[in-house]
Amino acid sequence: MLPHLVVLLAVLLSLCLGSCAHGTELPRPPSVWFEAEFFSHVLHWTPIPKPSNSTYYEVELLRYGQELWKSIPSCSQTQVSFCDLTMVTLDLYHNNGYRAKVRTVDGNQYSNWTYTNTRFSVDEVTLTVGSVKLEVHNGVILGKIQPPRPRTAPVDDTYESIFPHFREYEIQIRKLPGNYTFTEVKVKHENFSLSPPGELGEFCVKVKPSLSSRMNKGLWSKEECIVLTRQ
């Protein structure tokens, strides 16, 4: 009786090794990272080399302070190398952040997970501006910076309410035509004024936001141009 049981266990073990231990048969994504702006949080990963037509990826998310990973259905069985996680991370600006992981799947095979190297938090959000409006009054350029207003943001989560203090803006101005030297100033308000000394002509302005209390990166806005004429 005992020899028969040993043989049966050996057969079951071999079957399990053939059908169950397939977690490392596929290469995993080499890297996973977030690229984020204000209420636009997109997870990216490097695809594996030479995937088949049936290769896809699965994504899971973990909120800091919790123990269970959450599968993201909107990212499951995706063949692209990114996934917009904005709607499932809307509370990013009120918690300690997230980690994400991605694995490769092909049929009944799957890879090990690849994790984001760092915690995804407010510090990873790149700052932008919504728009810059210019007008001229008595030879002075008056500017108004509109903070970003993404549609995905909850009504009460405005840029000003989440970052109520230490908002700053670097401003560059240049005179056309030609590549004249940029003039740079930094202001601490959404309203600013520029007085080109004795200059007339067309001027172009762009703005980059920052927070003096944080190390967030900022992106330059597109240039807005206006003409100063003799009064």
Tab-separated table of C-alpha atoms in Angstrom:
chain	number	residue	atom	x	y	z
A	1	MET	CA	0.000	0.000	0.000
A	2	LEU	CA	2.760	2.434	0.966
A	3	PRO	CA	4.670	2.143	-2.345
A	4	HIS	CA	1.451	2.920	-4.227
A	5	LEU	CA	0.932	6.089	-2.131
A	6	VAL	CA	4.513	7.217	-2.782
A	7	VAL	CA	4.037	6.771	-6.516
A	8	LEU	CA	0.722	8.672	-6.411
A	9	LEU	CA	2.271	11.580	-4.498
A	10	ALA	CA	5.150	11.717	-6.949
A	11	VAL	CA	2.732	11.903	-9.878
A	12	LEU	CA	0.683	14.659	-8.212
A	13	LEU	CA	3.841	16.612	-7.419
A	14	SER	CA	5.053	16.442	-10.994
A	15	LEU	CA	1.672	17.575	-12.272
A	16	CYS	CA	1.671	20.499	-9.857
A	17	LEU	CA	5.172	21.500	-10.878
A	18	GLY	CA	4.109	21.427	-14.489
A	19	SER	CA	0.849	23.336	-14.099
A	20	CYS	CA	1.197	25.402	-10.911
A	21	ALA	CA	4.766	26.646	-10.784
A	22	HIS	CA	4.564	28.998	-13.743
A	23	GLY	CA	5.147	32.304	-11.953
A	24	THR	CA	8.573	32.873	-13.508
A	25	GLU	CA	8.047	31.510	-17.026
A	26	LEU	CA	7.340	34.987	-18.449
A	27	PRO	CA	9.670	37.982	-18.153
A	28	ARG	CA	8.297	40.700	-15.925
A	29	PRO	CA	8.119	44.385	-16.950
A	30	PRO	CA	11.602	45.885	-16.426
A	31	SER	CA	10.321	49.019	-14.688
A	32	VAL	CA	7.140	50.659	-13.381
A	33	TRP	CA	6.640	54.343	-12.561
A	34	PHE	CA	4.060	57.132	-12.257
A	35	GLU	CA	3.877	60.280	-14.376
A	36	ALA	CA	1.481	62.714	-12.750
A	37	GLU	CA	0.137	66.222	-13.005
A	38	PHE	CA	-2.580	67.782	-10.850
A	39	PHE	CA	-5.390	65.166	-10.815
A	40	SER	CA	-3.894	63.290	-13.756
A	41	HIS	CA	-2.111	60.205	-12.417
A	42	VAL	CA	-0.872	57.784	-15.069
A	43	LEU	CA	1.043	54.576	-14.358
A	44	HIS	CA	3.632	53.538	-16.952
A	45	TRP	CA	5.727	50.427	-17.385
A	46	THR	CA	8.364	49.173	-19.778
A	47	PRO	CA	6.926	46.390	-21.957
A	48	ILE	CA	8.708	43.068	-22.168
A	49	PRO	CA	10.756	42.337	-25.308
A	50	LYS	CA	9.091	40.357	-28.081
A	51	PRO	CA	5.617	39.897	-26.576
A	52	SER	CA	3.144	37.611	-28.338
A	53	ASN	CA	-0.245	38.734	-29.639
A	54	SER	CA	-1.857	37.290	-26.502
A	55	THR	CA	0.486	38.984	-24.003
A	56	TYR	CA	-1.134	41.490	-21.675
A	57	TYR	CA	-0.526	43.119	-18.296
A	58	GLU	CA	-2.260	43.246	-14.941
A	59	VAL	CA	-2.067	46.118	-12.443
A	60	GLU	CA	-2.612	46.198	-8.694
A	61	LEU	CA	-2.571	49.171	-6.318
A	62	LEU	CA	-1.820	49.477	-2.607
A	63	ARG	CA	-2.752	52.476	-0.503
A	64	TYR	CA	-0.223	53.208	2.240
A	65	GLY	CA	-1.586	52.164	5.615
A	66	GLN	CA	-3.514	49.218	4.150
A	67	GLU	CA	-2.361	45.621	3.777
A	68	LEU	CA	-4.347	44.304	0.829
A	69	TRP	CA	-3.470	44.994	-2.783
A	70	LYS	CA	-6.394	46.025	-4.986
A	71	SER	CA	-6.767	44.748	-8.539
A	72	ILE	CA	-7.589	47.480	-11.051
A	73	PRO	CA	-10.189	46.102	-13.510
A	74	SER	CA	-9.802	49.043	-15.902
A	75	CYS	CA	-6.123	48.090	-16.316
A	76	SER	CA	-6.579	44.318	-16.506
A	77	GLN	CA	-5.848	42.497	-19.748
A	78	THR	CA	-4.395	45.659	-21.258
A	79	GLN	CA	-1.804	45.331	-24.022
A	80	VAL	CA	-0.620	48.940	-23.808
A	81	SER	CA	2.146	50.035	-21.425
A	82	PHE	CA	0.261	52.602	-19.361
A	83	CYS	CA	-2.937	53.008	-17.370
A	84	ASP	CA	-4.738	56.102	-16.073
A	85	LEU	CA	-5.241	55.608	-12.325
A	86	THR	CA	-6.628	59.076	-11.605
A	87	MET	CA	-10.119	57.955	-10.648
A	88	VAL	CA	-8.873	55.353	-8.138
A	89	THR	CA	-6.317	57.740	-6.601
A	90	LEU	CA	-8.487	60.863	-6.215
A	91	ASP	CA	-7.635	60.995	-2.502
A	92	LEU	CA	-3.882	61.220	-3.220
A	93	TYR	CA	-3.789	64.784	-1.860
A	94	HIS	CA	-5.253	63.684	1.485
A	95	ASN	CA	-3.339	60.480	2.280
A	96	ASN	CA	0.194	59.062	2.449
A	97	GLY	CA	0.319	57.846	-1.127
A	98	TYR	CA	0.317	54.594	-3.093
A	99	ARG	CA	2.440	51.825	-4.511
A	100	ALA	CA	1.652	49.978	-7.720
A	101	LYS	CA	2.789	46.726	-9.288
A	102	VAL	CA	2.481	45.230	-12.773
A	103	ARG	CA	2.954	41.710	-14.116
A	104	THR	CA	2.921	40.054	-17.525
A	105	VAL	CA	0.255	37.488	-18.420
A	106	ASP	CA	0.029	35.194	-21.431
A	107	GLY	CA	-2.565	32.430	-21.412
A	108	ASN	CA	-2.144	30.488	-18.166
A	109	GLN	CA	1.347	31.857	-17.619
A	110	TYR	CA	2.277	34.928	-15.670
A	111	SER	CA	5.444	36.687	-14.500
A	112	ASN	CA	6.582	37.925	-11.135
A	113	TRP	CA	5.390	41.388	-10.144
A	114	THR	CA	7.403	44.532	-10.811
A	115	TYR	CA	6.881	47.265	-8.202
A	116	THR	CA	7.223	51.028	-8.378
A	117	ASN	CA	10.578	51.968	-6.844
A	118	THR	CA	9.206	54.847	-4.784
A	119	ARG	CA	5.993	55.764	-3.061
A	120	PHE	CA	3.628	57.730	-5.260
A	121	SER	CA	2.655	60.811	-3.254
A	122	VAL	CA	1.843	64.495	-3.683
A	123	ASP	CA	5.585	65.142	-4.005
A	124	GLU	CA	5.596	63.273	-7.327
A	125	VAL	CA	2.962	65.525	-8.922
A	126	THR	CA	4.340	67.878	-11.585
A	127	LEU	CA	2.896	71.377	-11.222
A	128	THR	CA	1.289	73.152	-14.181
A	129	VAL	CA	-0.817	76.240	-14.853
A	130	GLY	CA	-4.188	76.293	-16.546
A	131	SER	CA	-3.682	79.467	-18.570
A	132	VAL	CA	-2.029	82.890	-18.607
A	133	LYS	CA	-3.952	85.992	-19.681
A	134	LEU	CA	-2.248	89.301	-20.553
A	135	GLU	CA	-3.451	92.858	-21.057
A	136	VAL	CA	-1.804	96.271	-21.305
A	137	HIS	CA	-2.621	99.222	-19.066
A	138	ASN	CA	-0.684	102.524	-19.164
A	139	GLY	CA	2.356	100.892	-20.732
A	140	VAL	CA	2.429	98.058	-18.194
A	141	ILE	CA	1.807	94.384	-18.963
A	142	LEU	CA	-0.721	92.965	-16.510
A	143	GLY	CA	-0.904	89.194	-16.199
A	144	LYS	CA	-3.314	86.772	-14.541
A	145	ILE	CA	-2.385	83.134	-13.921
A	146	GLN	CA	-5.213	80.619	-13.871
A	147	PRO	CA	-4.318	77.500	-11.834
A	148	PRO	CA	-5.216	74.114	-13.361
A	149	ARG	CA	-8.894	73.105	-13.196
A	150	PRO	CA	-9.038	69.401	-14.192
A	151	ARG	CA	-12.519	67.963	-14.612
A	152	THR	CA	-11.595	64.878	-12.602
A	153	ALA	CA	-10.915	66.880	-9.442
A	154	PRO	CA	-13.616	66.846	-6.736
A	155	VAL	CA	-15.389	70.202	-6.412
A	156	ASP	CA	-13.673	71.143	-3.148
A	157	ASP	CA	-10.198	70.044	-4.242
A	158	THR	CA	-8.929	73.122	-6.052
A	159	TYR	CA	-5.266	73.897	-6.606
A	160	GLU	CA	-5.543	76.798	-4.162
A	161	SER	CA	-7.210	74.725	-1.424
A	162	ILE	CA	-4.711	71.872	-1.641
A	163	PHE	CA	-1.737	74.250	-1.818
A	164	PRO	CA	-3.018	77.238	0.190
A	165	HIS	CA	0.439	78.604	0.975
A	166	PHE	CA	3.870	79.026	-0.620
A	167	ARG	CA	2.668	79.171	-4.228
A	168	GLU	CA	5.229	80.828	-6.489
A	169	TYR	CA	5.566	81.463	-10.199
A	170	GLU	CA	8.693	82.043	-12.271
A	171	ILE	CA	8.011	84.377	-15.191
A	172	GLN	CA	10.044	84.753	-18.353
A	173	ILE	CA	9.504	87.557	-20.847
A	174	ARG	CA	11.167	88.078	-24.205
A	175	LYS	CA	10.859	90.696	-26.911
A	176	LEU	CA	10.134	89.827	-30.532
A	177	PRO	CA	11.437	89.578	-33.164
A	178	GLY	CA	14.643	87.647	-32.574
A	179	ASN	CA	15.997	85.697	-29.644
A	180	TYR	CA	16.487	88.508	-27.197
A	181	THR	CA	17.700	87.797	-23.682
A	182	PHE	CA	14.994	86.516	-21.360
A	183	THR	CA	14.037	88.592	-18.361
A	184	GLU	CA	13.127	86.437	-15.354
A	185	VAL	CA	11.155	87.391	-12.257
A	186	LYS	CA	9.469	85.371	-9.498
A	187	VAL	CA	6.120	86.314	-7.995
A	188	LYS	CA	4.075	84.922	-5.111
A	189	HIS	CA	0.612	85.695	-6.498
A	190	GLU	CA	-1.514	84.720	-9.479
A	191	ASN	CA	-1.610	88.398	-10.552
A	192	PHE	CA	1.566	90.108	-11.749
A	193	SER	CA	2.762	93.177	-13.646
A	194	LEU	CA	5.743	93.688	-15.967
A	195	SER	CA	7.214	97.029	-17.008
A	196	PRO	CA	9.708	96.722	-19.884
A	197	PRO	CA	11.764	99.935	-19.441
A	198	GLY	CA	11.210	102.196	-22.455
A	199	GLU	CA	10.510	99.270	-24.739
A	200	LEU	CA	7.804	99.004	-27.373
A	201	GLY	CA	6.869	96.051	-29.539
A	202	GLU	CA	5.693	92.507	-29.056
A	203	PHE	CA	6.466	90.650	-25.851
A	204	CYS	CA	5.921	86.964	-25.059
A	205	VAL	CA	5.437	85.647	-21.541
A	206	LYS	CA	5.507	82.147	-20.071
A	207	VAL	CA	5.096	80.931	-16.498
A	208	LYS	CA	6.362	78.004	-14.414
A	209	PRO	CA	4.720	77.194	-11.043
A	210	SER	CA	6.485	76.010	-7.902
A	211	LEU	CA	5.922	75.638	-4.153
A	212	SER	CA	8.610	77.095	-1.921
A	213	SER	CA	7.828	74.488	0.764
A	214	ARG	CA	8.076	71.496	-1.621
A	215	MET	CA	10.389	70.019	-4.243
A	216	ASN	CA	7.728	69.343	-6.895
A	217	LYS	CA	8.796	69.812	-10.485
A	218	GLY	CA	7.052	72.476	-12.562
A	219	LEU	CA	6.290	72.773	-16.270
A	220	TRP	CA	6.471	75.975	-18.290
A	221	SER	CA	3.187	77.177	-19.723
A	222	LYS	CA	2.882	77.929	-23.408
A	223	GLU	CA	3.884	81.457	-24.388
A	224	GLU	CA	1.291	84.213	-24.497
A	225	CYS	CA	2.198	87.332	-26.504
A	226	ILE	CA	1.005	90.938	-26.399
A	227	VAL	CA	1.985	94.196	-28.157
A	228	LEU	CA	3.081	97.359	-26.351
A	229	THR	CA	2.478	100.488	-28.446
A	230	ARG	CA	3.224	104.165	-27.853
A	231	GLN	CA	0.523	105.726	-25.709
